[in-house]
């Protein structure tokens, strides 16, 4: 049924459970897996005099995001390798992760997106938002949300 599965990760507990489920599903379906991470973009301070001395340059920020992405996507690669599931990984830096997740799924011709959800409700969901709910609302590709 599913031939290409995209699993979005942010390194959280729900995300790790989603990776585990995505690998299991890919193995059962004999599907390929794409691990995907969206890091925060570098943003300059509005006024240079308010920049703390320890602020990261754009290059340092990019290296930091790459390091985090490598760690999180390494979990996906390791799980996929253990299950003998073909896997590739990719990361981007962007302000709106849900848009990038949907774009990556389309670009890789995935027929399923798997991602974790923190299960926030009420005011915390309103204030913090939910990338999973945004992907669900905007994606034409089926989405499996794991908690």
Short mmCIF file of C-alpha atoms in Angstrom, two decimals:
data_model
loop_
_atom_site.label_atom_id
_atom_site.label_comp_id
_atom_site.label_asym_id
_atom_site.label_seq_id
_atom_site.Cartn_x
_atom_site.Cartn_y
_atom_site.Cartn_z
CA UNK A 1 0.00 0.00 0.00
CA UNK A 2 2.66 2.56 1.01
CA UNK A 3 5.86 2.68 -1.04
CA UNK A 4 7.55 5.83 0.25
CA UNK A 5 7.17 7.10 3.80
CA UNK A 6 8.42 10.40 5.15
CA UNK A 7 9.04 10.56 8.89
CA UNK A 8 9.47 14.03 10.37
CA UNK A 9 11.54 14.23 13.53
CA UNK A 10 12.39 16.87 16.10
CA UNK A 11 14.18 14.58 18.52
CA UNK A 12 11.36 14.60 21.09
CA UNK A 13 9.82 11.53 22.73
CA UNK A 14 6.73 11.56 20.49
CA UNK A 15 9.01 12.00 17.50
CA UNK A 16 11.14 9.00 18.48
CA UNK A 17 7.97 6.92 18.79
CA UNK A 18 6.94 8.10 15.32
CA UNK A 19 10.33 7.02 13.93
CA UNK A 20 9.89 3.58 15.47
CA UNK A 21 6.39 3.27 14.00
CA UNK A 22 7.49 4.56 10.58
CA UNK A 23 10.33 2.03 10.40
CA UNK A 24 8.00 -0.78 11.46
CA UNK A 25 5.44 0.25 8.85
CA UNK A 26 8.08 0.62 6.13
CA UNK A 27 9.37 -2.87 6.88
CA UNK A 28 5.86 -4.37 6.78
CA UNK A 29 5.01 -2.56 3.55
CA UNK A 30 8.45 -3.05 1.94
CA UNK A 31 8.58 0.73 1.59
CA UNK A 32 11.40 3.26 1.46
CA UNK A 33 11.85 5.72 4.30
CA UNK A 34 12.86 9.36 4.23
CA UNK A 35 13.89 10.95 7.53
CA UNK A 36 13.31 14.71 7.64
CA UNK A 37 14.21 17.47 10.09
CA UNK A 38 13.38 21.18 9.97
CA UNK A 39 15.73 23.40 11.93
CA UNK A 40 15.08 27.01 12.89
CA UNK A 41 16.37 29.67 10.51
CA UNK A 42 19.01 32.15 11.58
CA UNK A 43 17.41 35.46 12.48
CA UNK A 44 19.39 38.65 12.95
CA UNK A 45 18.59 40.85 15.91
CA UNK A 46 16.47 43.90 15.10
CA UNK A 47 19.08 46.26 16.53
CA UNK A 48 22.79 45.46 16.50
CA UNK A 49 23.44 47.09 19.90
CA UNK A 50 21.10 44.58 21.56
CA UNK A 51 22.92 41.54 20.23
CA UNK A 52 24.54 39.64 23.10
CA UNK A 53 28.27 39.02 22.61
CA UNK A 54 27.70 35.24 22.47
CA UNK A 55 25.24 35.44 19.53
CA UNK A 56 25.81 33.01 16.71
CA UNK A 57 26.80 34.16 13.26
CA UNK A 58 24.77 32.75 10.34
CA UNK A 59 27.58 30.27 9.63
CA UNK A 60 27.76 29.16 13.28
CA UNK A 61 23.97 28.79 13.39
CA UNK A 62 24.02 26.66 10.25
CA UNK A 63 26.72 24.42 11.75
CA UNK A 64 24.69 24.09 14.95
CA UNK A 65 21.52 23.11 13.05
CA UNK A 66 23.52 20.62 10.97
CA UNK A 67 24.90 19.03 14.15
CA UNK A 68 21.41 18.67 15.65
CA UNK A 69 19.99 17.36 12.36
CA UNK A 70 22.77 14.80 12.11
CA UNK A 71 22.01 13.56 15.63
CA UNK A 72 18.22 13.36 15.13
CA UNK A 73 18.42 11.87 11.64
CA UNK A 74 21.06 9.43 12.83
CA UNK A 75 18.37 7.87 15.01
CA UNK A 76 16.23 7.37 11.90
CA UNK A 77 19.14 5.88 9.92
CA UNK A 78 20.10 3.52 12.75
CA UNK A 79 16.53 2.26 13.24
CA UNK A 80 16.05 1.80 9.49
CA UNK A 81 19.37 -0.04 9.12
CA UNK A 82 18.50 -2.38 12.00
CA UNK A 83 15.22 -3.23 10.27
CA UNK A 84 16.88 -3.39 6.82
CA UNK A 85 14.66 -0.63 5.49
CA UNK A 86 16.07 1.57 2.70
CA UNK A 87 16.44 5.06 4.13
CA UNK A 88 17.66 8.50 3.17
CA UNK A 89 17.62 11.64 5.26
CA UNK A 90 17.41 15.34 4.62
CA UNK A 91 17.12 18.55 6.61
CA UNK A 92 16.33 22.20 5.94
CA UNK A 93 16.15 25.39 7.94
CA UNK A 94 12.83 27.19 7.74
CA UNK A 95 10.44 29.29 9.75
CA UNK A 96 7.38 27.11 9.13
CA UNK A 97 8.17 23.40 9.57
CA UNK A 98 4.75 22.18 8.45
CA UNK A 99 5.22 23.76 5.01
CA UNK A 100 8.65 22.15 4.61
CA UNK A 101 7.37 18.75 5.75
CA UNK A 102 4.62 18.81 3.13
CA UNK A 103 7.03 20.06 0.44
CA UNK A 104 9.55 17.32 1.29
CA UNK A 105 6.86 14.65 1.11
CA UNK A 106 5.76 15.89 -2.31
CA UNK A 107 9.33 16.31 -3.57
CA UNK A 108 10.16 12.73 -2.53
CA UNK A 109 6.84 11.41 -3.89
CA UNK A 110 5.89 10.01 -0.50
CA UNK A 111 2.48 8.48 -0.01
CA UNK A 112 2.50 8.78 3.79
CA UNK A 113 3.81 11.28 6.34
CA UNK A 114 4.50 9.98 9.86
CA UNK A 115 5.14 12.38 12.72
CA UNK A 116 4.82 12.70 16.44
CA UNK A 117 2.55 14.96 18.42
CA UNK A 118 2.98 16.24 21.94
CA UNK A 119 -0.79 16.03 22.41
CA UNK A 120 -1.19 19.61 23.57
CA UNK A 121 -4.74 20.79 24.01
CA UNK A 122 -6.53 23.98 24.89
CA UNK A 123 -4.58 27.16 25.55
CA UNK A 124 -1.12 25.53 25.26
CA UNK A 125 -2.00 24.31 21.76
CA UNK A 126 -3.27 27.76 20.88
CA UNK A 127 -0.12 29.47 22.17
CA UNK A 128 2.49 26.91 21.09
CA UNK A 129 0.76 25.64 17.98
CA UNK A 130 0.98 22.13 16.65
CA UNK A 131 3.02 21.27 13.61
CA UNK A 132 1.18 17.95 13.37
CA UNK A 133 -2.22 19.65 13.24
CA UNK A 134 -0.93 22.09 10.60
CA UNK A 135 0.38 19.23 8.47
CA UNK A 136 -2.96 17.44 8.89
CA UNK A 137 -4.86 20.56 7.85
CA UNK A 138 -2.75 21.38 4.79
CA UNK A 139 -1.51 18.06 3.42
CA UNK A 140 -3.15 16.16 0.60
CA UNK A 141 -0.92 13.20 1.52
CA UNK A 142 -2.17 10.89 4.32
CA UNK A 143 -0.66 11.65 7.74
CA UNK A 144 -0.12 9.23 10.62
CA UNK A 145 0.28 11.07 13.93
CA UNK A 146 1.89 9.17 16.82
CA UNK A 147 1.75 10.14 20.50
#
